[in-house]
PDB file of C-alpha atoms in Angstrom:
ATOM      1  CA  MET L  88      14.917  15.044  -0.487  1.00  0.00           C
ATOM      2  CA  SER L  89      12.213  17.245  -0.953  1.00  0.00           C
ATOM      3  CA  ARG L  90       8.486  15.894  -0.750  1.00  0.00           C
ATOM      4  CA  GLN L  91       8.133  16.120  -4.581  1.00  0.00           C
ATOM      5  CA  ASP L  92      11.430  14.110  -4.852  1.00  0.00           C
ATOM      6  CA  ASN L  93      10.414  11.335  -2.628  1.00  0.00           C
ATOM      7  CA  LEU L  94       6.998  10.933  -4.441  1.00  0.00           C
ATOM      8  CA  GLU L  95       8.983  10.725  -7.767  1.00  0.00           C
ATOM      9  CA  THR L  96      10.628   7.640  -6.520  1.00  0.00           C
ATOM     10  CA  PHE L  97       7.297   6.170  -7.035  1.00  0.00           C
ATOM     11  CA  PHE L  98       5.758   7.794  -9.893  1.00  0.00           C
ATOM     12  CA  ARG L  99       8.246   7.598 -12.785  1.00  0.00           C
ATOM     13  CA  ASP L 100       6.603   9.316 -15.714  1.00  0.00           C
ATOM     14  CA  GLY L 101       3.557  10.043 -13.683  1.00  0.00           C
ATOM     15  CA  LYS L 102       2.429   6.366 -13.288  1.00  0.00           C
ATOM     16  CA  THR L 103       3.471   3.940 -10.698  1.00  0.00           C
ATOM     17  CA  VAL L 104       3.565   0.422 -10.091  1.00  0.00           C
ATOM     18  CA  ILE L 105       3.803  -0.491  -6.175  1.00  0.00           C
ATOM     19  CA  LEU L 106       4.438  -4.033  -4.938  1.00  0.00           C
ATOM     20  CA  PRO L 107       2.704  -4.313  -1.247  1.00  0.00           C
ATOM     21  CA  ILE L 108       4.579  -7.198   0.670  1.00  0.00           C
ATOM     22  CA  ASP L 109       3.362  -5.894   3.986  1.00  0.00           C
ATOM     23  CA  HIS L 110       0.603  -8.617   4.266  1.00  0.00           C
ATOM     24  CA  GLY L 111       2.259 -10.642   6.952  1.00  0.00           C
ATOM     25  CA  VAL L 112       0.615  -8.838   9.807  1.00  0.00           C
ATOM     26  CA  ALA L 113      -2.894  -9.404   8.825  1.00  0.00           C
ATOM     27  CA  ILE L 114      -3.364 -12.532   6.922  1.00  0.00           C
ATOM     28  CA  PRO L 115      -1.721 -16.084   5.937  1.00  0.00           C
ATOM     29  CA  VAL L 116       0.747 -15.252   3.337  1.00  0.00           C
ATOM     30  CA  PRO L 117       1.652 -18.113   1.165  1.00  0.00           C
ATOM     31  CA  GLY L 118       3.928 -16.965  -1.759  1.00  0.00           C
ATOM     32  CA  LEU L 119       5.995 -14.480   0.712  1.00  0.00           C
ATOM     33  CA  GLU L 120       8.044 -17.062   2.473  1.00  0.00           C
ATOM     34  CA  ASN L 121      10.995 -15.728   0.884  1.00  0.00           C
ATOM     35  CA  PRO L 122      10.579 -12.145   0.540  1.00  0.00           C
ATOM     36  CA  PHE L 123      14.191 -11.582  -0.505  1.00  0.00           C
ATOM     37  CA  GLN L 124      14.018 -13.721  -3.473  1.00  0.00           C
ATOM     38  CA  LEU L 125      10.549 -11.923  -4.586  1.00  0.00           C
ATOM     39  CA  ILE L 126      12.206  -8.679  -4.620  1.00  0.00           C
ATOM     40  CA  GLU L 127      15.097 -10.089  -6.812  1.00  0.00           C
ATOM     41  CA  ASP L 128      12.506 -11.460  -9.219  1.00  0.00           C
ATOM     42  CA  VAL L 129      10.209  -8.596  -9.664  1.00  0.00           C
ATOM     43  CA  ASN L 130      12.858  -5.746  -8.896  1.00  0.00           C
ATOM     44  CA  PRO L 131      13.085  -4.691 -12.661  1.00  0.00           C
ATOM     45  CA  TYR L 132       9.435  -4.316 -13.232  1.00  0.00           C
ATOM     46  CA  VAL L 133       7.968  -2.411  -9.973  1.00  0.00           C
ATOM     47  CA  ASP L 134       8.531   1.330  -8.828  1.00  0.00           C
ATOM     48  CA  GLY L 135       8.287   0.659  -5.378  1.00  0.00           C
ATOM     49  CA  TYR L 136       7.130  -1.580  -2.450  1.00  0.00           C
ATOM     50  CA  VAL L 137       5.186  -1.168   0.729  1.00  0.00           C
ATOM     51  CA  LEU L 138       6.640  -3.383   3.470  1.00  0.00           C
ATOM     52  CA  ASN L 139       6.705  -3.446   7.409  1.00  0.00           C
ATOM     53  CA  LEU L 140       9.525  -2.411   9.529  1.00  0.00           C
ATOM     54  CA  GLY L 141      11.025  -5.818  10.033  1.00  0.00           C
ATOM     55  CA  LEU L 142      11.496  -6.405   6.332  1.00  0.00           C
ATOM     56  CA  ALA L 143      12.615  -2.972   5.750  1.00  0.00           C
ATOM     57  CA  LEU L 144      15.593  -3.391   8.420  1.00  0.00           C
ATOM     58  CA  ARG L 145      16.752  -6.639   6.284  1.00  0.00           C
ATOM     59  CA  THR L 146      16.683  -5.395   3.012  1.00  0.00           C
ATOM     60  CA  GLY L 147      20.103  -3.916   2.952  1.00  0.00           C
ATOM     61  CA  ASP L 148      20.708  -2.210  -0.556  1.00  0.00           C
ATOM     62  CA  MET L 149      17.953  -4.489  -2.395  1.00  0.00           C
ATOM     63  CA  LEU L 150      15.856  -1.810  -2.846  1.00  0.00           C
ATOM     64  CA  THR L 151      18.138   1.028  -3.825  1.00  0.00           C
ATOM     65  CA  GLY L 152      16.656   3.203  -6.558  1.00  0.00           C
ATOM     66  CA  LYS L 153      13.155   1.857  -5.790  1.00  0.00           C
ATOM     67  CA  GLY L 154      10.392   3.886  -3.857  1.00  0.00           C
ATOM     68  CA  ILE L 155      10.049   2.454   0.166  1.00  0.00           C
ATOM     69  CA  CYS L 156       6.876   2.805   1.585  1.00  0.00           C
ATOM     70  CA  LEU L 157       6.890   1.843   5.363  1.00  0.00           C
ATOM     71  CA  ARG L 158       3.727   0.667   6.796  1.00  0.00           C
ATOM     72  CA  THR L 159       3.177   2.568  10.122  1.00  0.00           C
ATOM     73  CA  ASP L 160       0.065   0.503  11.372  1.00  0.00           C
ATOM     74  CA  VAL L 161      -0.658  -3.243  11.930  1.00  0.00           C
ATOM     75  CA  TYR L 162      -4.215  -3.761   9.997  1.00  0.00           C
ATOM     76  CA  ASN L 163      -6.374  -6.653  10.162  1.00  0.00           C
ATOM     77  CA  VAL L 164      -9.797  -7.784   8.945  1.00  0.00           C
ATOM     78  CA  ARG L 165     -11.669  -7.400  12.066  1.00  0.00           C
ATOM     79  CA  THR L 166     -14.696  -5.029  12.126  1.00  0.00           C
ATOM     80  CA  THR L 167     -15.391  -5.265  15.931  1.00  0.00           C
ATOM     81  CA  GLY L 168     -13.776  -5.190  19.130  1.00  0.00           C
ATOM     82  CA  LYS L 169     -10.780  -2.953  20.176  1.00  0.00           C
ATOM     83  CA  GLY L 170      -8.180  -2.903  17.833  1.00  0.00           C
ATOM     84  CA  ALA L 171     -10.139  -3.763  14.802  1.00  0.00           C
ATOM     85  CA  GLY L 172      -9.151  -2.488  11.655  1.00  0.00           C
ATOM     86  CA  SER L 173      -5.887  -0.630  12.363  1.00  0.00           C
ATOM     87  CA  ILE L 174      -3.557  -0.557  15.098  1.00  0.00           C
ATOM     88  CA  ASN L 175      -0.866   2.555  14.805  1.00  0.00           C
ATOM     89  CA  ILE L 176       2.703   1.184  15.901  1.00  0.00           C
ATOM     90  CA  TYR L 177       5.182   3.415  14.122  1.00  0.00           C
ATOM     91  CA  GLY L 178       5.954   7.080  12.759  1.00  0.00           C
ATOM     92  CA  LEU L 179       8.181   9.193  10.653  1.00  0.00           C
ATOM     93  CA  GLY L 180      11.169   8.602  12.811  1.00  0.00           C
ATOM     94  CA  GLU L 181      11.275   4.792  11.918  1.00  0.00           C
ATOM     95  CA  ALA L 182      10.624   5.532   8.059  1.00  0.00           C
ATOM     96  CA  GLU L 183      13.644   8.424   8.183  1.00  0.00           C
ATOM     97  CA  MET L 184      15.759   5.543   9.951  1.00  0.00           C
ATOM     98  CA  VAL L 185      15.281   3.096   7.372  1.00  0.00           C
ATOM     99  CA  GLY L 186      15.371   5.586   4.326  1.00  0.00           C
ATOM    100  CA  ALA L 187      11.686   5.563   3.507  1.00  0.00           C
ATOM    101  CA  THR L 188      10.263   7.631   0.609  1.00  0.00           C
ATOM    102  CA  GLY L 189       6.867   7.541   2.081  1.00  0.00           C
ATOM    103  CA  VAL L 190       4.596   5.818   4.421  1.00  0.00           C
ATOM    104  CA  MET L 191       1.159   4.237   4.301  1.00  0.00           C
ATOM    105  CA  ASN L 192      -1.593   3.741   6.915  1.00  0.00           C
ATOM    106  CA  MET L 193      -5.276   2.435   6.863  1.00  0.00           C
ATOM    107  CA  LEU L 194      -8.141   4.518   6.654  1.00  0.00           C
ATOM    108  CA  PHE L 195     -11.413   3.036   7.394  1.00  0.00           C
ATOM    109  CA  PRO L 196     -14.366   5.755   7.166  1.00  0.00           C
ATOM    110  CA  PHE L 197     -17.717   4.304   8.558  1.00  0.00           C
ATOM    111  CA  SER L 198     -15.702   1.693  10.662  1.00  0.00           C
ATOM    112  CA  GLU L 199     -16.498   1.120  14.362  1.00  0.00           C
ATOM    113  CA  ASN L 200     -13.301   2.634  15.406  1.00  0.00           C
ATOM    114  CA  GLU L 201     -13.303   5.261  13.083  1.00  0.00           C
ATOM    115  CA  GLU L 202     -12.611   7.870  15.257  1.00  0.00           C
ATOM    116  CA  LEU L 203      -9.281   6.524  16.624  1.00  0.00           C
ATOM    117  CA  ILE L 204      -8.193   5.528  12.895  1.00  0.00           C
ATOM    118  CA  THR L 205      -8.931   8.668  11.591  1.00  0.00           C
ATOM    119  CA  GLN L 206      -7.054  10.950  14.245  1.00  0.00           C
ATOM    120  CA  ASN L 207      -4.138   8.517  13.794  1.00  0.00           C
ATOM    121  CA  CYS L 208      -3.992   9.270  10.161  1.00  0.00           C
ATOM    122  CA  ALA L 209      -4.387  12.807  10.994  1.00  0.00           C
ATOM    123  CA  ASP L 210      -1.407  12.709  13.237  1.00  0.00           C
ATOM    124  CA  LEU L 211       1.017  10.903  10.475  1.00  0.00           C
ATOM    125  CA  ILE L 212       0.035  13.497   8.141  1.00  0.00           C
ATOM    126  CA  SER L 213       0.702  16.238  10.869  1.00  0.00           C
ATOM    127  CA  GLU L 214       4.254  14.976  11.450  1.00  0.00           C
ATOM    128  CA  SER L 215       4.876  14.230   8.041  1.00  0.00           C
ATOM    129  CA  LEU L 216       5.046  17.900   7.148  1.00  0.00           C
ATOM    130  CA  ASP L 217       7.871  18.483   9.279  1.00  0.00           C
ATOM    131  CA  VAL L 218       9.929  15.680   7.497  1.00  0.00           C
ATOM    132  CA  ASP L 219       8.748  16.162   3.697  1.00  0.00           C
ATOM    133  CA  ILE L 220       7.777  12.337   3.768  1.00  0.00           C
ATOM    134  CA  PRO L 221       4.540  11.612   1.688  1.00  0.00           C
ATOM    135  CA  VAL L 222       1.584   9.703   3.346  1.00  0.00           C
ATOM    136  CA  ILE L 223      -0.459   7.342   1.191  1.00  0.00           C
ATOM    137  CA  LEU L 224      -3.947   6.581   2.725  1.00  0.00           C
ATOM    138  CA  GLU L 225      -5.175   3.211   1.948  1.00  0.00           C
ATOM    139  CA  THR L 226      -8.934   4.105   2.406  1.00  0.00           C
ATOM    140  CA  LEU L 227     -11.545   1.446   2.273  1.00  0.00           C
ATOM    141  CA  PRO L 228     -15.099   2.157   3.390  1.00  0.00           C
ATOM    142  CA  TYR L 229     -16.103   0.152   6.705  1.00  0.00           C
ATOM    143  CA  GLY L 230     -12.919  -2.045   6.329  1.00  0.00           C
ATOM    144  CA  LEU L 231     -10.640  -4.343   4.776  1.00  0.00           C
ATOM    145  CA  GLY L 232     -12.352  -7.024   2.626  1.00  0.00           C
ATOM    146  CA  GLN L 233     -15.791  -5.646   2.850  1.00  0.00           C
ATOM    147  CA  LYS L 234     -16.150  -5.566  -0.992  1.00  0.00           C
ATOM    148  CA  ASP L 235     -19.846  -5.500  -0.738  1.00  0.00           C
ATOM    149  CA  LYS L 236     -19.540  -2.097   0.882  1.00  0.00           C
ATOM    150  CA  TYR L 237     -17.110  -0.767  -1.739  1.00  0.00           C
ATOM    151  CA  THR L 238     -20.032   0.848  -3.588  1.00  0.00           C
ATOM    152  CA  VAL L 239     -19.469   3.823  -5.906  1.00  0.00           C
ATOM    153  CA  GLU L 240     -20.643   6.229  -3.139  1.00  0.00           C
ATOM    154  CA  ASN L 241     -18.914   5.062  -0.337  1.00  0.00           C
ATOM    155  CA  ILE L 242     -15.550   4.604  -2.437  1.00  0.00           C
ATOM    156  CA  GLY L 243     -15.998   7.948  -3.624  1.00  0.00           C
ATOM    157  CA  PHE L 244     -16.467   9.439  -0.289  1.00  0.00           C
ATOM    158  CA  ALA L 245     -13.534   7.621   1.207  1.00  0.00           C
ATOM    159  CA  VAL L 246     -11.363   8.660  -1.398  1.00  0.00           C
ATOM    160  CA  ARG L 247     -12.405  12.409  -0.699  1.00  0.00           C
ATOM    161  CA  LEU L 248     -11.816  12.190   2.772  1.00  0.00           C
ATOM    162  CA  ALA L 249      -8.284  11.196   2.224  1.00  0.00           C
ATOM    163  CA  ALA L 250      -7.535  13.835   0.137  1.00  0.00           C
ATOM    164  CA  GLU L 251      -9.196  16.504   2.325  1.00  0.00           C
ATOM    165  CA  MET L 252      -7.169  15.195   5.374  1.00  0.00           C
ATOM    166  CA  GLY L 253      -4.005  15.959   3.282  1.00  0.00           C
ATOM    167  CA  ALA L 254      -2.833  12.470   1.798  1.00  0.00           C
ATOM    168  CA  ASP L 255      -0.261  12.803  -0.836  1.00  0.00           C
ATOM    169  CA  VAL L 256      -1.470   9.588  -2.524  1.00  0.00           C
ATOM    170  CA  VAL L 257      -4.900   7.776  -2.181  1.00  0.00           C
ATOM    171  CA  LYS L 258      -4.791   3.842  -2.481  1.00  0.00           C
ATOM    172  CA  THR L 259      -8.147   2.377  -2.851  1.00  0.00           C
ATOM    173  CA  ALA L 260     -10.183  -0.265  -4.328  1.00  0.00           C
ATOM    174  CA  TYR L 261     -12.037  -0.347  -7.533  1.00  0.00           C
ATOM    175  CA  PRO L 262     -15.878   0.021  -6.890  1.00  0.00           C
ATOM    176  CA  THR L 263     -17.883  -2.997  -6.708  1.00  0.00           C
ATOM    177  CA  ASN L 264     -19.972  -2.982  -9.832  1.00  0.00           C
ATOM    178  CA  GLY L 265     -18.776   0.272 -10.813  1.00  0.00           C
ATOM    179  CA  THR L 266     -18.238   1.429 -14.383  1.00  0.00           C
ATOM    180  CA  VAL L 267     -15.076   3.504 -15.898  1.00  0.00           C
ATOM    181  CA  GLU L 268     -17.061   6.662 -16.070  1.00  0.00           C
ATOM    182  CA  ASP L 269     -18.158   5.841 -12.020  1.00  0.00           C
ATOM    183  CA  PHE L 270     -14.257   5.923 -11.066  1.00  0.00           C
ATOM    184  CA  LYS L 271     -13.549   8.626 -13.392  1.00  0.00           C
ATOM    185  CA  ARG L 272     -15.914  10.746 -11.408  1.00  0.00           C
ATOM    186  CA  ILE L 273     -14.218   9.647  -8.262  1.00  0.00           C
ATOM    187  CA  VAL L 274     -10.695  10.148  -9.522  1.00  0.00           C
ATOM    188  CA  GLU L 275     -11.659  13.765 -11.203  1.00  0.00           C
ATOM    189  CA  SER L 276     -13.003  14.800  -7.510  1.00  0.00           C
ATOM    190  CA  CYS L 277      -9.806  13.926  -5.852  1.00  0.00           C
ATOM    191  CA  TYR L 278      -6.922  16.313  -6.128  1.00  0.00           C
ATOM    192  CA  ALA L 279      -4.376  13.686  -4.939  1.00  0.00           C
ATOM    193  CA  PRO L 280      -3.260  10.913  -7.315  1.00  0.00           C
ATOM    194  CA  VAL L 281      -5.414   7.563  -6.777  1.00  0.00           C
ATOM    195  CA  ILE L 282      -3.713   4.262  -7.318  1.00  0.00           C
ATOM    196  CA  VAL L 283      -6.003   0.972  -7.006  1.00  0.00           C
ATOM    197  CA  LEU L 284      -5.310  -2.187  -5.213  1.00  0.00           C
ATOM    198  CA  GLY L 285      -5.738  -5.702  -6.491  1.00  0.00           C
ATOM    199  CA  GLY L 286      -7.545  -7.436  -3.408  1.00  0.00           C
ATOM    200  CA  ALA L 287      -7.608 -11.103  -2.724  1.00  0.00           C
ATOM    201  CA  ALA L 288      -6.020 -13.469  -5.268  1.00  0.00           C
ATOM    202  CA  ASP L 289      -8.633 -15.349  -7.093  1.00  0.00           C
ATOM    203  CA  GLY L 290      -6.740 -16.668 -10.067  1.00  0.00           C
ATOM    204  CA  ASN L 291      -8.585 -14.910 -12.604  1.00  0.00           C
ATOM    205  CA  ASP L 292      -5.972 -12.856 -14.640  1.00  0.00           C
ATOM    206  CA  LEU L 293      -8.400 -11.611 -17.162  1.00  0.00           C
ATOM    207  CA  ASP L 294     -10.696 -10.260 -14.350  1.00  0.00           C
ATOM    208  CA  LEU L 295      -7.591  -8.501 -12.568  1.00  0.00           C
ATOM    209  CA  LEU L 296      -5.952  -7.127 -15.845  1.00  0.00           C
ATOM    210  CA  SER L 297      -9.378  -5.723 -17.146  1.00  0.00           C
ATOM    211  CA  MET L 298     -10.274  -4.047 -13.796  1.00  0.00           C
ATOM    212  CA  VAL L 299      -6.591  -2.442 -14.011  1.00  0.00           C
ATOM    213  CA  HIS L 300      -7.459  -1.550 -17.577  1.00  0.00           C
ATOM    214  CA  ASP L 301     -10.540   0.282 -16.683  1.00  0.00           C
ATOM    215  CA  ALA L 302      -8.913   2.087 -13.511  1.00  0.00           C
ATOM    216  CA  MET L 303      -6.102   3.480 -15.421  1.00  0.00           C
ATOM    217  CA  LYS L 304      -8.580   4.510 -18.344  1.00  0.00           C
ATOM    218  CA  ALA L 305     -10.721   6.408 -15.899  1.00  0.00           C
ATOM    219  CA  GLY L 306      -7.597   8.336 -14.657  1.00  0.00           C
ATOM    220  CA  ALA L 307      -5.924   6.309 -11.838  1.00  0.00           C
ATOM    221  CA  ALA L 308      -2.353   7.170 -11.484  1.00  0.00           C
ATOM    222  CA  GLY L 309      -1.065   3.654 -10.952  1.00  0.00           C
ATOM    223  CA  ILE L 310      -1.605  -0.004  -9.140  1.00  0.00           C
ATOM    224  CA  ALA L 311      -0.396  -1.280  -5.800  1.00  0.00           C
ATOM    225  CA  ILE L 312      -1.117  -5.027  -6.216  1.00  0.00           C
ATOM    226  CA  GLY L 313       0.451  -7.589  -3.918  1.00  0.00           C
ATOM    227  CA  ARG L 314      -1.408 -10.989  -3.522  1.00  0.00           C
ATOM    228  CA  ASN L 315      -2.064 -11.237  -7.320  1.00  0.00           C
ATOM    229  CA  VAL L 316       1.429 -10.975  -8.042  1.00  0.00           C
ATOM    230  CA  TRP L 317       3.227 -13.135  -5.530  1.00  0.00           C
ATOM    231  CA  GLN L 318       0.475 -15.623  -4.923  1.00  0.00           C
ATOM    232  CA  HIS L 319       0.385 -16.082  -8.825  1.00  0.00           C
ATOM    233  CA  ARG L 320       0.894 -19.603 -10.165  1.00  0.00           C
ATOM    234  CA  SER L 321       3.898 -18.610 -12.133  1.00  0.00           C
ATOM    235  CA  LEU L 322       5.972 -17.536  -9.277  1.00  0.00           C
ATOM    236  CA  ARG L 323       7.214 -20.440  -7.158  1.00  0.00           C
ATOM    237  CA  PRO L 324       9.416 -20.292  -3.697  1.00  0.00           C
ATOM    238  CA  SER L 325      12.889 -21.131  -4.211  1.00  0.00           C
ATOM    239  CA  PRO L 326      14.449 -23.773  -1.809  1.00  0.00           C
ATOM    240  CA  ALA L 327      15.884 -20.395   0.224  1.00  0.00           C
ATOM    241  CA  ALA L 328      12.409 -19.992   1.476  1.00  0.00           C
ATOM    242  CA  SER L 329      12.861 -22.611   3.957  1.00  0.00           C
ATOM    243  CA  LEU L 330      16.135 -20.711   5.505  1.00  0.00           C
ATOM    244  CA  PRO L 331      15.540 -18.637   8.452  1.00  0.00           C
ATOM    245  CA  LEU L 332      14.771 -14.957   7.314  1.00  0.00           C
ATOM    246  CA  CYS L 333      18.078 -13.742   9.384  1.00  0.00           C
ATOM    247  CA  MET L 334      20.288 -16.110   6.857  1.00  0.00           C
ATOM    248  CA  ARG L 335      18.809 -13.977   4.078  1.00  0.00           C
ATOM    249  CA  GLY L 336      19.771 -10.223   4.400  1.00  0.00           C
ATOM    250  CA  PRO L 337      21.471  -7.818   6.794  1.00  0.00           C
ATOM    251  CA  ARG L 338      19.869  -7.086  10.396  1.00  0.00           C
ATOM    252  CA  TRP L 339      20.181  -3.418   9.827  1.00  0.00           C
ATOM    253  CA  THR L 340      21.224  -0.799   7.327  1.00  0.00           C
ATOM    254  CA  ARG L 341      20.724   2.864   7.639  1.00  0.00           C
ATOM    255  CA  ARG L 342      19.797   3.946   4.113  1.00  0.00           C
ATOM    256  CA  SER L 343      20.186   7.639   2.862  1.00  0.00           C
ATOM    257  CA  ARG L 344      17.079   8.870   0.898  1.00  0.00           C
ATOM    258  CA  SER L 345      19.530  11.452  -0.702  1.00  0.00           C
TER     259      SER L 345
END
């Protein structure tokens, strides 16, 4: 598949709804006890998933026809110390093995480990040019969960930085206290598609939907919202959630991306 073909597994009619289920490396994950049942429940409504290698190896044919974005780093909410923010662990070899149609990595401008994280993202993009697997950079100023730093100015810089580095798609947060016009200027200054994340689930559906409405009105190409979906009160874990994961899916299946 060409790079464009891989991108189109996520972007159908130019827009996308992506469900990240990669949170198990970073935060407590109530709601993700049974990711296999979750995939079955939401599959008709999403275009693709972000997932870690462990789950990618066990989903078998469940994701056939969907965009599969492999997370190439372990991310965290720490802002100081060795390994704070992002630790790169995988590359395009693992992505090809599981039939991924994209990869995702964190980019944290202004963070303590900015130099290393930025270089890791650059290396991933460089490697991707040889195999035509698109790179989505999830770019957040200072780090994950630093909402007070997600100003219009900082988000604007983070988004443009990701595009300048060669990201095929840029994932970011809607600016704190930003207007539709503010975000429109950010999107228009980025020559790669911009998708917005949802952040922590706070139970306020109206606020979330209002943010999504404003982001799409401003020109966003889609959404990548996880916790606000699988931690929603309308979703309840099935009894199979108590089963060991090894009983819920095959250990390994080599997928074809064609």
